[in-house]
C-alpha atoms as one frame of an Amber mdcrd trajectory, in Angstrom:
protein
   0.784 -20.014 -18.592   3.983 -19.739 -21.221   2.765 -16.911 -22.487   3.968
 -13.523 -21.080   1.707 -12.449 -18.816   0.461  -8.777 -20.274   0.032  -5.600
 -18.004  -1.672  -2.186 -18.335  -0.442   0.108 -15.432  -3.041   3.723 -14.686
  -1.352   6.189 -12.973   1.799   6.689 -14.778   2.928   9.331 -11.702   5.504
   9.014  -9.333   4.480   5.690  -6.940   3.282   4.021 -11.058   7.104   4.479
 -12.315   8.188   2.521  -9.532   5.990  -0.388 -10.868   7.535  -0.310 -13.720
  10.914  -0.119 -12.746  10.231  -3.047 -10.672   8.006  -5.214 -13.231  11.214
  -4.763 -15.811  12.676  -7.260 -13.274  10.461  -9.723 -13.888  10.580 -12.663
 -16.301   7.509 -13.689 -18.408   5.858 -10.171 -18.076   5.102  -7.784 -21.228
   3.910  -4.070 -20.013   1.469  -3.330 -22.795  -0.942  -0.088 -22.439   0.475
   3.243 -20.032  -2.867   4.970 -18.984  -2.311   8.611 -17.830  -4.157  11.640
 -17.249  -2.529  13.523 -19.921  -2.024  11.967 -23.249   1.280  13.632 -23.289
   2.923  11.869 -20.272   0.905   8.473 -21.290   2.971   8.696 -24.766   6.348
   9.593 -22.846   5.966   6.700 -20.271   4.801   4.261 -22.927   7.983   4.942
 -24.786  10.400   4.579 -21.953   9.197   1.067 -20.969   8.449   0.419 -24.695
   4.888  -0.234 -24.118   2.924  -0.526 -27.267  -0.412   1.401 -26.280  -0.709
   4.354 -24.514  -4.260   7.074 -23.153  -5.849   9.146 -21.065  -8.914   6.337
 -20.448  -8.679   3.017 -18.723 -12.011   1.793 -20.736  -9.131   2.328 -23.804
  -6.837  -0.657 -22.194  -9.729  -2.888 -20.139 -10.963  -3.033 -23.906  -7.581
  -4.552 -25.481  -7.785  -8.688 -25.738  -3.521  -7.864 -25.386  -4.364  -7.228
 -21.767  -4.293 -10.054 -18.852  -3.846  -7.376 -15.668  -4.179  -4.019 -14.315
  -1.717  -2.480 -11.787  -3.712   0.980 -10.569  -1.518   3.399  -9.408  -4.796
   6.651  -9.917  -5.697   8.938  -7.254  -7.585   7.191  -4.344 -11.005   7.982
  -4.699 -11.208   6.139  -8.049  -9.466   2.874  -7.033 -12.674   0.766  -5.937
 -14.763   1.580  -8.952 -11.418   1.095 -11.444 -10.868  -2.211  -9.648 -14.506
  -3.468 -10.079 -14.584  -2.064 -13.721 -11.226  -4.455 -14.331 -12.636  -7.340
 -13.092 -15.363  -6.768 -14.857 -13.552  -6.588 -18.176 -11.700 -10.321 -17.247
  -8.867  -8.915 -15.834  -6.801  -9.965 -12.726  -6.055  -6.268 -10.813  -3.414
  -5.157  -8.318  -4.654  -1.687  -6.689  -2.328   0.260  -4.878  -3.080   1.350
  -1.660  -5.302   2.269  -0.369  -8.353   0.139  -1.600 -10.635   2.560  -1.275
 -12.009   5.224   1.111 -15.246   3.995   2.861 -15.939   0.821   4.101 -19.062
   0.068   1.267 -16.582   0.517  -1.318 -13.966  -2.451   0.417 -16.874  -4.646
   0.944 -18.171  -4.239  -2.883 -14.181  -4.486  -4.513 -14.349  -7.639  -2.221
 -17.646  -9.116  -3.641 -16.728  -8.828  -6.946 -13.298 -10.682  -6.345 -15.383
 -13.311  -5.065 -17.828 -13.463  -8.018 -15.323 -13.244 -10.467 -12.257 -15.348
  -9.102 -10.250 -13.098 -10.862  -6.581 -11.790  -8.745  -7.779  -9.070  -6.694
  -4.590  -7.671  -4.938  -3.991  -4.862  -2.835  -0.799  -3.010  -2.621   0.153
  -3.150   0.906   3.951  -2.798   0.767   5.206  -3.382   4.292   3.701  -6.848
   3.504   7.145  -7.698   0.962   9.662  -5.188   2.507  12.703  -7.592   3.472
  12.999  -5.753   6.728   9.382  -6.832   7.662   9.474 -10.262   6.299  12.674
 -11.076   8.426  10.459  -9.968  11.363   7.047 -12.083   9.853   9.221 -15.061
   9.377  10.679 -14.698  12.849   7.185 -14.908  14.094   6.022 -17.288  12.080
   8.924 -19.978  13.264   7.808 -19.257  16.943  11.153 -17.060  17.604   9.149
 -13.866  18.388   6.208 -12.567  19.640   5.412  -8.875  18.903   4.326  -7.124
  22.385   4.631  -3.918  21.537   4.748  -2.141  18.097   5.575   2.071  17.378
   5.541   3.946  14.100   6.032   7.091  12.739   4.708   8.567   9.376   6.431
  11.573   9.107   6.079  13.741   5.869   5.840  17.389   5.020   2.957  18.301
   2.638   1.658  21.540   3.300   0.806  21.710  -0.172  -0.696  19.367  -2.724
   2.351  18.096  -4.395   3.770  14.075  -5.031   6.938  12.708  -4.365   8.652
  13.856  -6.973   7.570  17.494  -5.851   4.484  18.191  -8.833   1.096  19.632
  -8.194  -1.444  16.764  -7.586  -4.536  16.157  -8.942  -6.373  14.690  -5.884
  -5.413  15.136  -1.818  -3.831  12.559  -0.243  -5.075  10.879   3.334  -3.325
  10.090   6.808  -6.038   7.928   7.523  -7.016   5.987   4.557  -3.864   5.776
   2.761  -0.843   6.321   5.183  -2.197   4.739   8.288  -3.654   1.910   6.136
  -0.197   0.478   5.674   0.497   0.407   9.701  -2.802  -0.926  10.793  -2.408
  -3.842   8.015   0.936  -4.550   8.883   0.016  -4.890  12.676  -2.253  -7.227
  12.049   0.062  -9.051   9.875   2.738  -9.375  12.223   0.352  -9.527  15.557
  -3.062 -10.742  14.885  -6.857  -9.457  14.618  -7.211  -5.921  15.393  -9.652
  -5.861  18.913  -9.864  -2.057  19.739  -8.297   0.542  17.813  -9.283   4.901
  18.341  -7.948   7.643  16.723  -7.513  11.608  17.483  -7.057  14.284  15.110
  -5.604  17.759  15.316  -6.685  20.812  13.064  -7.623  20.571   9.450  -5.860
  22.801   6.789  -7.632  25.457   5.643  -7.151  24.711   1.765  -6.228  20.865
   1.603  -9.402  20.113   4.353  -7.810  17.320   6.121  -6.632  16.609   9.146
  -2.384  17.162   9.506  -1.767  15.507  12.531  -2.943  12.451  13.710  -2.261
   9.711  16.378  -3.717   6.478  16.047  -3.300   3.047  19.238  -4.568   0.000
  18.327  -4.452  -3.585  20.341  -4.415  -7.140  18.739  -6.503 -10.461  19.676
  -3.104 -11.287  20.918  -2.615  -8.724  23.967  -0.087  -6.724  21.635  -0.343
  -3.089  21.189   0.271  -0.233  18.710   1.182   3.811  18.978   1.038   5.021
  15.411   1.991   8.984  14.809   1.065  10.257  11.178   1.731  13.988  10.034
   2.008  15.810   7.186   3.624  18.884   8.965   6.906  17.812   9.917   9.665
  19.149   8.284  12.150  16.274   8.335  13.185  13.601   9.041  10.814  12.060
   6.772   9.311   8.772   6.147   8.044   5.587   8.376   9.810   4.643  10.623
   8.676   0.848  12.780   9.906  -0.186  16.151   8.810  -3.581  16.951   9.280
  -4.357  20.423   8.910  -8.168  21.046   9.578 -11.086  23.689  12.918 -12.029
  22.706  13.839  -8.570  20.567  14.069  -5.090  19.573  14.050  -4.500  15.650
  13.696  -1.240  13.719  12.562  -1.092  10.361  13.401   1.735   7.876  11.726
   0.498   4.416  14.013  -2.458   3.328  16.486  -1.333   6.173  16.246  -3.169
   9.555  18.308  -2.798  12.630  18.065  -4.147  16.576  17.609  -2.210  19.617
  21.198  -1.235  19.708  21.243  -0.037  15.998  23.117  -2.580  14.892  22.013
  -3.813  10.845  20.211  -6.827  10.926  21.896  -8.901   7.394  18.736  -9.659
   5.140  21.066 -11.423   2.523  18.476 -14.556   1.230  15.719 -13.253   3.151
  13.987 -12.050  -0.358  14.531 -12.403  -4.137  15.110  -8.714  -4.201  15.646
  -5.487  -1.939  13.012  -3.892  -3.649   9.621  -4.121  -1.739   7.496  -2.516
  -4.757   9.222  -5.378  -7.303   8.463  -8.098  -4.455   4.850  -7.007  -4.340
   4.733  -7.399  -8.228   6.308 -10.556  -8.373   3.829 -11.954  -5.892   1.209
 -10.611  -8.129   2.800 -11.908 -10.783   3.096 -15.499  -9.348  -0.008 -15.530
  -8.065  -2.055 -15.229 -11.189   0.592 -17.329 -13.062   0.066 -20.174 -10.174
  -3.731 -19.588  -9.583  -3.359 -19.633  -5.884  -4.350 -16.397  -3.676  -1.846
 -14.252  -3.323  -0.195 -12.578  -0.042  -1.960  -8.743   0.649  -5.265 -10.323
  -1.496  -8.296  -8.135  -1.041  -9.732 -10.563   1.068  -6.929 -10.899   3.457
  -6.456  -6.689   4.280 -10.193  -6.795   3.655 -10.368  -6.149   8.051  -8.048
  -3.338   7.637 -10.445  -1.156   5.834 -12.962  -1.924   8.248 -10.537  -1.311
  11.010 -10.182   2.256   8.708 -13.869   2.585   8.481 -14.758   2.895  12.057
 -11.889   5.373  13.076 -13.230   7.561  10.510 -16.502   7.413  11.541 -14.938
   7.913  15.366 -12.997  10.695  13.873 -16.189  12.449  12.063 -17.881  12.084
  15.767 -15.193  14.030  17.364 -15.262  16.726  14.863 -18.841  17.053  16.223
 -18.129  18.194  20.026 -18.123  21.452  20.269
């Protein structure tokens, strides 16, 4: 392919600016059509990355023959169908995460991949972040075994607000969306997911979900994993990933990564970039430039969702006792 490969992002919001921030890094690609909920910030966010098409529908860009892929940055509960309806048009798709939010809708987005050969990629972050590649690659060479890994997912959203601090249109999801990235990455770094439960504390009256959650998990490999989400605690925020291994201690913080002792770990050459939302373009990117799968394919984070599926369905169970 010499031609530049041509992209329609939906969900010009706070996580879909970061895409484009990151895909301005990339040689060969042309960002086309901005798809937004209102036509006013479509136009606005179309002009900033001088995009040449901008609208409130998807259909409006899926129908452009100026289009090769789809980056979907829209609220959760539309990502399976908008992923299916892209590949259905012809074009390669990267969703963000999460996939989806049941487990029919991850086995139907992975169907149609299947049928169409088209890229089907999901965005699974901690996948490219340089701090967890210098850990993956550590593994990979034999150097490190992961026996025991803890997380924290620590935000505070007592209201329905973004990360840029605006009203949203749909409610986020410790479960589907923020534990998605942990249970993915565990398996990435430690193997098949074995046993995995869940417990819940109280849902919020007006958001109905669960704030607090607490999640262990244990890979084919003997490894374990604590995970703590909540959307109640008032600082500090963000993940934060202590792998404990054989032959080391590493923290990650995002594209920050430290041993036991605190000590920064140098990730000079480890990655192309620092930038783990540009790194998971670029492999998109590559992939559909090279034809090969790429890294965080539906297919491959496919076992995550159903991971996903049956906590919620263990979670749904315990709401039950009385």
């Amino acid at each position: 392919m010499t031609q530049p490969l041509r992209i329609a992002l939906a969900g010009a919001g706070a996580f879909g600016e970061k895409h484009l921030d990151g895909l301005k890094n990339i040689d060969g690609v042309e960002i086309v059509s901005i798809i937004s909920r209102t036509a006013e910030q479509a136009a606005a966010v179309a002009e900033k990355y001088g995009a040449r098409h901008s609208s409130t529908e998807l259909a409006d860009a899926l129908a452009r023959d100026d289009v090769d892929a789809v980056i979907l940055c829209t609220p959760t509960q539309m990502h399976a169908e908008q992923a299916i309806a892209c590949m259905n048009a012809g074009k390669h798709v990267q969703v963000e995460i999460p996939l989806c939010d049941t487990w029919a809708d991850a086995e139907a987005v992975v169907a149609k991949a299947r049928e169409t050969g088209l890229t089907c990629m999901v965005g699974h972050t901690r996948r490219f972040n340089p701090s967890h590649q210098y850990v993956h690659n550590k593994i990979v060479a034999g150097e490190l075994n992961i026996q025991q890994m803890d997380v924290q997912t620590y935000f505070f959203r007592r209201k329905n607000m973004n990360a840029k601090g605006q009203p949203r249109s749909w409610t986020d999801h410790l479960l589907w969306h923020h534990a998605a990235h942990t249970i993915d990455l565990f398996a990435y770094q430690a193997g098949k997911i074995v046993s995995a439960h869940a417990m819940q504390g109280p849902k919020h009256t007006e958001l109905g979900i669960a704030m607090d959650m607490s999640i262990q998990l244990k890979s084919e490999s003997g490894a374990i994993c604590t995970l703590s989400l909540s959307f109640n605690n008032d600082g500090p925020l963000g993940t934060f990933f202590r792998y404990i291994g054989d032959t080391a201690t590493y923290i990650a913080r995002y594209d920050d990564l430290v041993n036991g002792k605190e000590e920064p770990i140098d990730l000079t050459g480890v990655t192309v970039s620092n930038n783990g939302i540009e790194l998971q373009d670029r492999e998109f990117v590559a992939a559909i430039r090279e034809g090969r799968e790429p890294n965080s394919s539906v297919s491959q984070v496919l076992d995550c969702y159903r991971v996903i599926g049956e906590l919620a369905t263990s979670l749904e169970a315990q709401d039950g006792w009385s």
